[in-house]
Short mmCIF file of C-alpha atoms in Angstrom, two decimals:
data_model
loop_
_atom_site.label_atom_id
_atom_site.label_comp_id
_atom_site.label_asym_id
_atom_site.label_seq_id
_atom_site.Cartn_x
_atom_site.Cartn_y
_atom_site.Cartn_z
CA UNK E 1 0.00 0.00 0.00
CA UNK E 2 1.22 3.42 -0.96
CA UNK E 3 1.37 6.44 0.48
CA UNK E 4 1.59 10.38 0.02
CA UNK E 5 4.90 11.72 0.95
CA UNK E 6 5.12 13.39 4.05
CA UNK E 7 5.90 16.70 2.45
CA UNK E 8 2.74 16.81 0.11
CA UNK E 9 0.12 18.34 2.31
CA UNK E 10 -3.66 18.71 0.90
CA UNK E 11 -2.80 22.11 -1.27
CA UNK E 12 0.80 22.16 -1.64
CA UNK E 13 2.72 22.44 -5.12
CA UNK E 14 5.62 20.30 -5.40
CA UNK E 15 7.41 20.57 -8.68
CA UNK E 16 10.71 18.33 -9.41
CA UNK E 17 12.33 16.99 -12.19
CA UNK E 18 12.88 13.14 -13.18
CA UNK E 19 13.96 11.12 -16.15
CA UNK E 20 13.79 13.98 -18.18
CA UNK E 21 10.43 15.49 -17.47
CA UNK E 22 9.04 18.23 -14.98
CA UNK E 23 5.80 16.97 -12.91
CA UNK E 24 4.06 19.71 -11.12
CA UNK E 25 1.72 18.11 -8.52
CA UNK E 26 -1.35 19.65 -8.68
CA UNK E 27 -3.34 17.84 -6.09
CA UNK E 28 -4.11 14.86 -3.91
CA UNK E 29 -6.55 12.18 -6.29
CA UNK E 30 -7.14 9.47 -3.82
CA UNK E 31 -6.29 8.99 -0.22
CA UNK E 32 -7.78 6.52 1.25
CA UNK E 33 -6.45 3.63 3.52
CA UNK E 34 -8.16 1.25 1.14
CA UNK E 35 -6.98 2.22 -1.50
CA UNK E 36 -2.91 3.18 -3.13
CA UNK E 37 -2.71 6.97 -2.82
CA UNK E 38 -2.70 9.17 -6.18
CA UNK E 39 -1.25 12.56 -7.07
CA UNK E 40 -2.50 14.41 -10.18
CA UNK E 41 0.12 16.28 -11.76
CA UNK E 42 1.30 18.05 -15.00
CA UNK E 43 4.60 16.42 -17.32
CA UNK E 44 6.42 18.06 -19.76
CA UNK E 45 9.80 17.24 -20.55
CA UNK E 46 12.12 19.47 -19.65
CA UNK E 47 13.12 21.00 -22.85
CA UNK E 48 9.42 22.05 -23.15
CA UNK E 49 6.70 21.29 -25.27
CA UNK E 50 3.01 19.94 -24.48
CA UNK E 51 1.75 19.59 -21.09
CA UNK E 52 0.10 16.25 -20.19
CA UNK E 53 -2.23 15.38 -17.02
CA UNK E 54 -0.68 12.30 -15.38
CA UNK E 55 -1.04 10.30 -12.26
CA UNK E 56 1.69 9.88 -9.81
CA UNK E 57 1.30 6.86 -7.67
CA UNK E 58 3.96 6.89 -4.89
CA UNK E 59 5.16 3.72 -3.99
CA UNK E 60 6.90 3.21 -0.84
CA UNK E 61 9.76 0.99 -0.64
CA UNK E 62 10.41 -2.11 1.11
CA UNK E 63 13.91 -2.36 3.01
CA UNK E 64 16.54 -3.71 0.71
CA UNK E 65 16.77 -3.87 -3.08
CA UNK E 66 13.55 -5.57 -3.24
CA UNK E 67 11.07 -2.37 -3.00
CA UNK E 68 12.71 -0.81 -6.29
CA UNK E 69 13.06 -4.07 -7.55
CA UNK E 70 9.16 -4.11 -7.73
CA UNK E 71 8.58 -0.95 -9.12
CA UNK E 72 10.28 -1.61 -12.24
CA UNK E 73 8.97 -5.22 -11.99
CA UNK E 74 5.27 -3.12 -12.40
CA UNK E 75 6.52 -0.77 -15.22
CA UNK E 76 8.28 -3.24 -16.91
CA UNK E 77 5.02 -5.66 -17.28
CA UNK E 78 3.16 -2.07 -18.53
CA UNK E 79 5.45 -2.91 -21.73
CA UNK E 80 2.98 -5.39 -22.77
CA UNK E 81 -0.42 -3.98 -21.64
CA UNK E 82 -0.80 -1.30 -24.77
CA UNK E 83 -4.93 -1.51 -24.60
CA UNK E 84 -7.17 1.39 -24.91
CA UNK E 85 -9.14 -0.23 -22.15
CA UNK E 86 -5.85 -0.20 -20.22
CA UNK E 87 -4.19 2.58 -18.32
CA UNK E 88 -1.13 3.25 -20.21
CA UNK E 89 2.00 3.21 -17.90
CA UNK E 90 4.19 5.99 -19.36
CA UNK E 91 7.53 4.99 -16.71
CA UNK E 92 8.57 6.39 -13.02
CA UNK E 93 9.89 9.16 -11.67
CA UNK E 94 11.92 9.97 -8.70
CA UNK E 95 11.43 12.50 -6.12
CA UNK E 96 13.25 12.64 -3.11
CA UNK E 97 14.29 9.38 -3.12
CA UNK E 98 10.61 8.14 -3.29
CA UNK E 99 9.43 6.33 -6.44
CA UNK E 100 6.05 7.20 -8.35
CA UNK E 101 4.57 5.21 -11.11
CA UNK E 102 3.58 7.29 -13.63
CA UNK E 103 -0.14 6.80 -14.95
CA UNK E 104 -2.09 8.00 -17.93
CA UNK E 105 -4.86 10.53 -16.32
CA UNK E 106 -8.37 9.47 -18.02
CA UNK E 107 -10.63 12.51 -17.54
CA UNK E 108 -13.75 11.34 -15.75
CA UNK E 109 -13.60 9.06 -12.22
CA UNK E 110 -13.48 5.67 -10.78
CA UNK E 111 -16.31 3.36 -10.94
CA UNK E 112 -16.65 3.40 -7.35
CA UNK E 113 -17.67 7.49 -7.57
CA UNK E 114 -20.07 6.75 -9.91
CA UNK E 115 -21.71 3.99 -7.67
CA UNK E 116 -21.75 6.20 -4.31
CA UNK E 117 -23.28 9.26 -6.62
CA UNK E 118 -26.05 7.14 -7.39
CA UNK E 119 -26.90 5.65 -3.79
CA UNK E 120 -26.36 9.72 -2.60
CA UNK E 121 -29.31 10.64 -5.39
CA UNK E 122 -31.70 7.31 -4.64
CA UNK E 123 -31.04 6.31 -8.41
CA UNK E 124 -29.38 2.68 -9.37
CA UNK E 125 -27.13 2.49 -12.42
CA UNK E 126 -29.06 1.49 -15.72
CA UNK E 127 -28.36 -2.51 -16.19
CA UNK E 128 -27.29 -1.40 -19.53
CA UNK E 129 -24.72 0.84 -17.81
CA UNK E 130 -23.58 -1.97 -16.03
CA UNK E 131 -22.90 -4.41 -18.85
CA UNK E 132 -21.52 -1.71 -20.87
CA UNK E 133 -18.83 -1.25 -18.46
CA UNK E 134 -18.25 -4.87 -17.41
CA UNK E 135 -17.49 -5.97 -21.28
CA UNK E 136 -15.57 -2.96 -21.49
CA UNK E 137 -13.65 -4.07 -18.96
CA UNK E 138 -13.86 -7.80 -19.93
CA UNK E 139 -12.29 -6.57 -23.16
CA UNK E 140 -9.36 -5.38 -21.48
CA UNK E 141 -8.68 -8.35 -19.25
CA UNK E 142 -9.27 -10.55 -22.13
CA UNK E 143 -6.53 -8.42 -23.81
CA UNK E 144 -4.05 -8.79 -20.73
CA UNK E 145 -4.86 -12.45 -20.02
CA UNK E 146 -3.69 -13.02 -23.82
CA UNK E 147 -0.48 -11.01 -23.38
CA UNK E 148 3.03 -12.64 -24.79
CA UNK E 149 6.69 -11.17 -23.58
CA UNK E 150 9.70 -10.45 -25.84
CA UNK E 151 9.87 -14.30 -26.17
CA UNK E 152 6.41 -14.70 -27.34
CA UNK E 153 5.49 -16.94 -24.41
CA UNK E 154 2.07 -16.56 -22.58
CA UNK E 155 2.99 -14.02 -19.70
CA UNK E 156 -0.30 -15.53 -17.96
CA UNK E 157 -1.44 -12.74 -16.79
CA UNK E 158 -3.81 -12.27 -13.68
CA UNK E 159 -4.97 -8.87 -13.03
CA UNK E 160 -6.12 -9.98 -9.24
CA UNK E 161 -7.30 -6.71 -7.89
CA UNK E 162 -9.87 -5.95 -10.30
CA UNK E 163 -13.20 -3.83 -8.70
CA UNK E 164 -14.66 -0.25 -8.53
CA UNK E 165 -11.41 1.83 -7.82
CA UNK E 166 -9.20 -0.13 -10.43
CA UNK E 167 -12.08 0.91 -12.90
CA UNK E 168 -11.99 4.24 -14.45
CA UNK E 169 -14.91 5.85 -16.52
CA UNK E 170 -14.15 8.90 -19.08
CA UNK E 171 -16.59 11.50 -19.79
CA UNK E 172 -16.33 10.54 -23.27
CA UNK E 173 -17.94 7.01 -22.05
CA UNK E 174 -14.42 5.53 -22.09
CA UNK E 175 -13.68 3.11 -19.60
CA UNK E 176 -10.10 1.54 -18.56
CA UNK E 177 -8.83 -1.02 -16.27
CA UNK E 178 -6.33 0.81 -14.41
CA UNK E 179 -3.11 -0.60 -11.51
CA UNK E 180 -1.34 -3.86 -12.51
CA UNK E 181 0.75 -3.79 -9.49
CA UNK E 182 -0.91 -6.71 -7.56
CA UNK E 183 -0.47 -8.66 -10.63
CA UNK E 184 0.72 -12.02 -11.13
CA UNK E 185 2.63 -12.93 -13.83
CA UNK E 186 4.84 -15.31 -15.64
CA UNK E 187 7.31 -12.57 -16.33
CA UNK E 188 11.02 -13.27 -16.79
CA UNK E 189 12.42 -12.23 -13.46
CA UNK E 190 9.34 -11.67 -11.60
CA UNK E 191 9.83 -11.15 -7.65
CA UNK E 192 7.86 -13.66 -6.06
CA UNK E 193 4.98 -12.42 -3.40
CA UNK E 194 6.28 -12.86 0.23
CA UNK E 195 5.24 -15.03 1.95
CA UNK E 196 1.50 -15.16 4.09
CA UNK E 197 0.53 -11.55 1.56
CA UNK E 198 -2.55 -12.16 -0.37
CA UNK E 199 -2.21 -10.24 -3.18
CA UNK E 200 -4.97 -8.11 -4.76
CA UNK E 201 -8.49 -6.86 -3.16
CA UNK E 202 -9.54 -9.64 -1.15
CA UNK E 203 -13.32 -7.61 -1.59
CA UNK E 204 -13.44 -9.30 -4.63
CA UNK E 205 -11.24 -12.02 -4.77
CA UNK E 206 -11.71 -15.57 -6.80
CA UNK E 207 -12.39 -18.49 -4.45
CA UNK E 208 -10.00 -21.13 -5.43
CA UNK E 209 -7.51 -18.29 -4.44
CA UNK E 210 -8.32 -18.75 -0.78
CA UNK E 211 -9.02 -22.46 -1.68
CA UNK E 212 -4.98 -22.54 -2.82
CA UNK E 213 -4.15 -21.77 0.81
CA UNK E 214 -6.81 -24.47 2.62
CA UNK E 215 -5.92 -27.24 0.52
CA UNK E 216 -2.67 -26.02 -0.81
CA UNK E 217 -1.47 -28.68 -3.97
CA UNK E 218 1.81 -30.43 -4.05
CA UNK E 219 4.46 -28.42 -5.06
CA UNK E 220 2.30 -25.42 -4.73
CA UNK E 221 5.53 -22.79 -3.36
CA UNK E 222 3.28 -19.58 -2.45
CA UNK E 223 -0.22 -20.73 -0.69
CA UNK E 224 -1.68 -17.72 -1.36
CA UNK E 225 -1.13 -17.65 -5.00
CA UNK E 226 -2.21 -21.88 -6.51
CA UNK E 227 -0.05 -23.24 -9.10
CA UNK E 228 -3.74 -23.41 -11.41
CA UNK E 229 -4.19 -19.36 -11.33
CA UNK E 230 -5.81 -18.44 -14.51
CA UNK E 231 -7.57 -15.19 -15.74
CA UNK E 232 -10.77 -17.05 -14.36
CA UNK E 233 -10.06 -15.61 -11.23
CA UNK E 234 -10.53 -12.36 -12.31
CA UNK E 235 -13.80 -13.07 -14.46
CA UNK E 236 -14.89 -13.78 -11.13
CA UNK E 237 -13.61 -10.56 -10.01
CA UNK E 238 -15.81 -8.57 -12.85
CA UNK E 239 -18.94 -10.89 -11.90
CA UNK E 240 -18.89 -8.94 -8.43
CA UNK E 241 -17.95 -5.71 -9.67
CA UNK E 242 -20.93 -6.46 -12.31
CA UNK E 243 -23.57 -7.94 -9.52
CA UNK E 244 -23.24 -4.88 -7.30
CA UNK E 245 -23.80 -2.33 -10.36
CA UNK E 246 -26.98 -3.92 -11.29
CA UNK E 247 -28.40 -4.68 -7.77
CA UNK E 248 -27.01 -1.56 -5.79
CA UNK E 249 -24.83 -2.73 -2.98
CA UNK E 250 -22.26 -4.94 -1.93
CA UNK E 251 -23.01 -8.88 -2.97
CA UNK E 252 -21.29 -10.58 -0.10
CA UNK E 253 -22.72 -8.24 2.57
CA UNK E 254 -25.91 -9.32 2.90
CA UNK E 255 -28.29 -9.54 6.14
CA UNK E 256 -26.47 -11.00 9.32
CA UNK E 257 -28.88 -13.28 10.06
CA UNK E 258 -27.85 -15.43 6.54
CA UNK E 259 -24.67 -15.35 7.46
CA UNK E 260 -22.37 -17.33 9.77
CA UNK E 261 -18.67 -17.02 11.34
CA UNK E 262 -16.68 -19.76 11.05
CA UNK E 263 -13.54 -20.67 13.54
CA UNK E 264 -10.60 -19.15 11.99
CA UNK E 265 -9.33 -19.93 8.48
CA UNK E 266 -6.01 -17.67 8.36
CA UNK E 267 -3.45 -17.59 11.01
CA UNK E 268 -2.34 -14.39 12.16
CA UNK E 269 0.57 -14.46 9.57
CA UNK E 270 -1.52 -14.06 6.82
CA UNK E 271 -2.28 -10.86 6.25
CA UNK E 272 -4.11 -8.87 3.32
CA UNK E 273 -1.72 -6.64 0.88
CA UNK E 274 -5.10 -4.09 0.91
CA UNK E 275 -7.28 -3.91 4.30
CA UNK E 276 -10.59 -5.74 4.85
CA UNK E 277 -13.72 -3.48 6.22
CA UNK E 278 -14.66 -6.88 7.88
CA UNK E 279 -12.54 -9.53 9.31
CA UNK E 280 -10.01 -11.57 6.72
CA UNK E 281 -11.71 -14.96 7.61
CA UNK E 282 -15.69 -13.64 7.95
CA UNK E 283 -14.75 -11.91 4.25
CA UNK E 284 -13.04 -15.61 2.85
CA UNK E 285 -16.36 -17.60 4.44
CA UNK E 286 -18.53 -15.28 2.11
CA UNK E 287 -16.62 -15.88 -0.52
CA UNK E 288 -16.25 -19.60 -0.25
CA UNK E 289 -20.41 -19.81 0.63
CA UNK E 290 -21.40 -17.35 -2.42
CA UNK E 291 -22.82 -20.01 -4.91
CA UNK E 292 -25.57 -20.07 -7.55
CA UNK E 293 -27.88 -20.06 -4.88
CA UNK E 294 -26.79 -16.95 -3.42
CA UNK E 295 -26.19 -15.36 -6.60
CA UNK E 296 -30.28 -16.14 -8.29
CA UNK E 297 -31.39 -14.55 -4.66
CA UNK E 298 -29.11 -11.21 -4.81
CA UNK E 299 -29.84 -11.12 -8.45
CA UNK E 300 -33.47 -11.34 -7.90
CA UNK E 301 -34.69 -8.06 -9.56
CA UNK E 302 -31.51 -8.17 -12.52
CA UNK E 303 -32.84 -8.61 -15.78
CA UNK E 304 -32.89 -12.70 -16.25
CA UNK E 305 -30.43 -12.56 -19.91
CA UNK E 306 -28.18 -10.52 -17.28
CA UNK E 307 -28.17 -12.99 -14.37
CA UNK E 308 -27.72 -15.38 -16.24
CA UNK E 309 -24.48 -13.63 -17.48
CA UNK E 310 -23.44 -12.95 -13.89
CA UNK E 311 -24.26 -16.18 -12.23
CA UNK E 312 -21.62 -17.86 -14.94
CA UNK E 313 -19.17 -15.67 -14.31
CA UNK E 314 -19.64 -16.26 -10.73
CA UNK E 315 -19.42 -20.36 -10.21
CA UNK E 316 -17.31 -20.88 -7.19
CA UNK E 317 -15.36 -23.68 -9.80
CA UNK E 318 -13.87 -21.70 -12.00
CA UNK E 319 -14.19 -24.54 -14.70
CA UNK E 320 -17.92 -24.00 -14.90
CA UNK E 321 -16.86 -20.04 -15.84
CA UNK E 322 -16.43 -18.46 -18.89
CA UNK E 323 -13.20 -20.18 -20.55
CA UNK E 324 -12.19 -16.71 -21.37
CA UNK E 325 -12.90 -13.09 -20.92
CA UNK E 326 -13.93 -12.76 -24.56
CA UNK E 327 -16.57 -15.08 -24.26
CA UNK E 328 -18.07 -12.93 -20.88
CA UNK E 329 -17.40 -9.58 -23.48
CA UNK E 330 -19.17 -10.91 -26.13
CA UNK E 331 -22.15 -12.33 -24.19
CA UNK E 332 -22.59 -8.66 -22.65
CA UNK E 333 -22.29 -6.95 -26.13
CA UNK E 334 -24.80 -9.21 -27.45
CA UNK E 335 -27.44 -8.37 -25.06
CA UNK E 336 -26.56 -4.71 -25.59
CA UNK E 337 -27.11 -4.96 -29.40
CA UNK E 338 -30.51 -6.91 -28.60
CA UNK E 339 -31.85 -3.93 -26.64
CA UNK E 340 -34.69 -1.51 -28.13
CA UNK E 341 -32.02 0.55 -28.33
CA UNK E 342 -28.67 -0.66 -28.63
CA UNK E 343 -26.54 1.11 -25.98
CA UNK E 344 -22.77 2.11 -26.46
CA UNK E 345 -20.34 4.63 -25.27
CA UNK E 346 -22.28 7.73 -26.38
CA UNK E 347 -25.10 6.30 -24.08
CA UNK E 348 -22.68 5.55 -21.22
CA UNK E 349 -21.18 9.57 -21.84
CA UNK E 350 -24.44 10.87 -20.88
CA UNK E 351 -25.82 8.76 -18.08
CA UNK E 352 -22.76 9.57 -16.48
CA UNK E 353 -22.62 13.30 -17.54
CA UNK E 354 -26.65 13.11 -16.02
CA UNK E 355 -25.43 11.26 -12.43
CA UNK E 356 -22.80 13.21 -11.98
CA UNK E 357 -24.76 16.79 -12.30
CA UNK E 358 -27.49 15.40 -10.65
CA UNK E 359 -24.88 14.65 -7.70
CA UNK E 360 -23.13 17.63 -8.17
CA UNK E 361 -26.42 20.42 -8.12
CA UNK E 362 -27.68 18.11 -5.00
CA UNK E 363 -24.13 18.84 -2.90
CA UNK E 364 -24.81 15.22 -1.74
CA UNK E 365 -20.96 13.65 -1.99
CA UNK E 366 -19.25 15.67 0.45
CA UNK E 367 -17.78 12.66 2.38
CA UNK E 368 -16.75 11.12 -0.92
CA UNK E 369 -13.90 13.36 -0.83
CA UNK E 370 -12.11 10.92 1.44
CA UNK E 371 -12.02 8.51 -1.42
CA UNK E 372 -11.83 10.26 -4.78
CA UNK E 373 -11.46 13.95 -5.44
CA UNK E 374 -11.91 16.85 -7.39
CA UNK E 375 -15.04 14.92 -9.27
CA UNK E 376 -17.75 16.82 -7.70
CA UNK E 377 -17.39 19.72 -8.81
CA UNK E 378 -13.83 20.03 -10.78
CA UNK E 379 -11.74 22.14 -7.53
CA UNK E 380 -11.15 25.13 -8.51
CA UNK E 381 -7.13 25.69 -8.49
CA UNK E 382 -6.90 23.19 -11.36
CA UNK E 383 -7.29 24.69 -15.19
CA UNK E 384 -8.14 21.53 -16.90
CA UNK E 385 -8.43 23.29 -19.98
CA UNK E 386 -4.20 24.24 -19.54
CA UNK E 387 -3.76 20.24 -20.04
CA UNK E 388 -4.05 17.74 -23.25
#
């Protein structure tokens, strides 16, 4: 988990050079405990020329070798992620000793904004919204999942953290899967995890991941991470992400009463790379428990061609999921094109450009700032027009 230097308060303007560019830090994007922390800045290289909007994710280093190590371990996979669904990864830059990744900045905001503006204005997001953005999204996993290194071998990709901050919307009904750095890959030289981290966002995390550390296989080195990860795991992932835009809240916190602790399943090595609003083990018995039962029952009120969708996506075997992320995209698109009127990123553009006004005139979102900010409205001490 990231976070702001110490130096970098709310307002302030830090401007340094690095690599060749300037970055002028504008303003604090996300700070959140949940969440890694982002900086919006300006780049231009040094010599001059155009001025780009950027995000700076500082990454704080581990003792040792290692910490850098895995920042260029993260940039260096970005070589092979060239998507338009896909945050471009433009590189780092140094300041004061402190490493950022440097991100493309997609004007618009994060899924999760967009799903607290329309709880704050007792609205849910269309269910063509929903699949709209989940094939989007599918599209770029697919994409990823598919991805070869210099030696043309499979780099067997597994985004692991995918959900509503690692989603980013555009105003121009753009959407992008955004921060590989929880990834697992198959990339020459790749750091392996330490030992007793689960990687990723264990809000949305694939079953058989926590299944690789109950019954761990032979020869299985990292329990946390099973020798048969595939990009299943993360169609899994989407299916959540999917489930709680259509229905309007969080599928695996249902009622109390349908819901049972178990003794503990982690010991209290294990710990989570991001942290858990509930308890690690309470959050891995949902998971484990969240079958097509529990799926038809959230999904209740979801049009049926659309549960359908997510409850496939959703099998706690991963075998009985879509093979592939295509198949999930295509499935999606289909239904889209067989609406009364097929939706598609002009139709996304304005239901967003409507939520977010709506939001916006009704002042609702004030707490939101903890989480994502400058969305509601655009702060004033940025020109946004100044950037391209």
């Amino acid at each position: 988990m990231s976070r702001p230097p110490a130096s970098l308060g709310p307002t302030a303007r830090l401007v340094f050079e690095s690599g060749g560019y300037r970055y002028s830090v504008l303003r604090h994007l996300v700070t959140h405990p949940h969440y890694n922390t982002l900086l919006l800045a300006s780049r231009q290289h040094a010599d001059g020329g155009p001025v780009k909007l950027v995000e700076l994710k500082p990454v704080v280093l581990d003792e040792g070798r290692e910490g850098l190590e895995r920042v260029l371990e993260e940039v260096r996979l970005a070589r092979f992620l060239r998507h338009p669904n896909i945050a471009t990864v433009y590189g780092y830059a140094v300041q004061n000793e402190l490493p950022h990744i440097v991100m493309e900045h997609l004007r618009g905001c994060y899924l999760l904004t967009v799903m607290d503006a329309a709880v704050a204005v007792g609205r849910r997001l269309s269910p063509a919204f929903a699949a709209y953005v989940a094939a989007e999204v599918a599209d770029a996993l697919d994409y990823a999942h598919r991805s070869e290194g210099d030696d043309r071998k499979p780099l067997h990709i597994v985004h692991r953290a995918v959900g509503p901050m690692r989603i980013r919307l555009g105003r121009n009904g753009r959407v992008q899967l955004t921060n590989f750095g929880a990834a697992y890959s198959e990339l020459l030289g790749r750091i392996r995890s330490p030992d007793g981290l689960l990687r990723g966002d264990p809000a949305y995390i694939a079953p058989e991941i926590l299944l690789g550390f109950l019954r761990p296989k032979p020869g299985q080195r990292d329990l946390l991470t099973p020798r048969n990860l595939t990009g299943r795991a993360d169609i899994f992932s989407l299916g959540l992400v999917l489930l709680e835009m259509l229905v309007a809240s969080y599928p695996l916190d249902p009622p109390d009463s349908l819901w049972r602790d178990v003794k503990r399943r982690f010991p209290g090595e294990v710990r989570s790379e991001v942290p858990t609003f509930i308890k690690l083990e309470t959050l891995a018995d949902r998971v484990l428990h969240f079958g097509p039962d529990e799926v038809q029952r959230v999904a209740e009120e979801v049009p049926p061609p659309l549960r359908q969708i997510v409850s496939k996506a959703l099998r706690p075997n991963p075998d009985e999921r879509y093979p592939s992320a295509d198949k999930l995209r295509d499935e999606l698109r289909a239904w889209l094109r067989g609406l009364p009127q097929p939706y598609g990123a002009k139709d996304a553009e304005e239901e967003l450009a409507e939520l977010l006004k709506e939001a916006s005139d009704l002042d609702k979102l004030a707490v939101h700032a903890g989480v994502e900010r400058g969305v509601l409205p655009v702060p004033p001490d940025v020109d946004t027009e100044e950037f391209h």
